[in-house]
Amino acid sequence: LKFPGREDRIFRLRLPANPMKAKYRAWSEWQKPDFVAKAGEQPSRPSSGSDYQIRYKLDYQER
C-alpha cells in the first residue's frame, strides 16, 4: 500500500500453487505488513504493531 508522504506497507501474499480447491476461495486471514518502506530508504521489518492489515480472496475462473 502506498501513502503519499507516509511509509509504504509491503505485503507478501501467500497464494496457493493450485487455487482450484474450494478451501482456497474463502477469505484469507488478516495479515499485517511484512515490510515498511520510508521514502528513499530500503524496506525493513515493521518495528511495532501495524495500523493496517489486509486480507484477500482468490477468484478462479474455469476456461
PDB file of C-alpha atoms in Angstrom, residues 12-15 23-32 53-59:
ATOM      1  CA  ARG A  12       3.770 -10.834   0.752  1.00  0.00           C
ATOM      2  CA  LEU A  13       0.651 -12.565  -0.484  1.00  0.00           C
ATOM      3  CA  ARG A  14       0.594 -16.231   0.463  1.00  0.00           C
ATOM      4  CA  LEU A  15      -1.012 -17.749  -2.610  1.00  0.00           C
ATOM      5  CA  LYS A  23     -10.937 -24.020   0.564  1.00  0.00           C
ATOM      6  CA  TYR A  24      -8.686 -21.544  -1.255  1.00  0.00           C
ATOM      7  CA  ARG A  25     -11.642 -19.476  -2.465  1.00  0.00           C
ATOM      8  CA  ALA A  26     -12.512 -18.231   1.026  1.00  0.00           C
ATOM      9  CA  TRP A  27     -11.181 -15.010   2.509  1.00  0.00           C
ATOM     10  CA  SER A  28      -7.652 -15.222   3.864  1.00  0.00           C
ATOM     11  CA  GLU A  29      -6.784 -14.447   7.457  1.00  0.00           C
ATOM     12  CA  TRP A  30      -5.986 -10.826   8.276  1.00  0.00           C
ATOM     13  CA  GLN A  31      -2.330 -10.157   7.525  1.00  0.00           C
ATOM     14  CA  LYS A  32      -0.022  -7.464   8.865  1.00  0.00           C
ATOM     15  CA  GLN A  53      -3.903  -5.141   7.712  1.00  0.00           C
ATOM     16  CA  ILE A  54      -5.177  -6.814   4.561  1.00  0.00           C
ATOM     17  CA  ARG A  55      -6.991  -9.968   3.607  1.00  0.00           C
ATOM     18  CA  TYR A  56      -7.734 -11.293   0.161  1.00  0.00           C
ATOM     19  CA  LYS A  57      -9.786 -13.839  -1.725  1.00  0.00           C
ATOM     20  CA  LEU A  58      -8.872 -15.805  -4.861  1.00  0.00           C
ATOM     21  CA  ASP A  59     -11.267 -15.719  -7.767  1.00  0.00           C
TER      22      ASP A  59
END
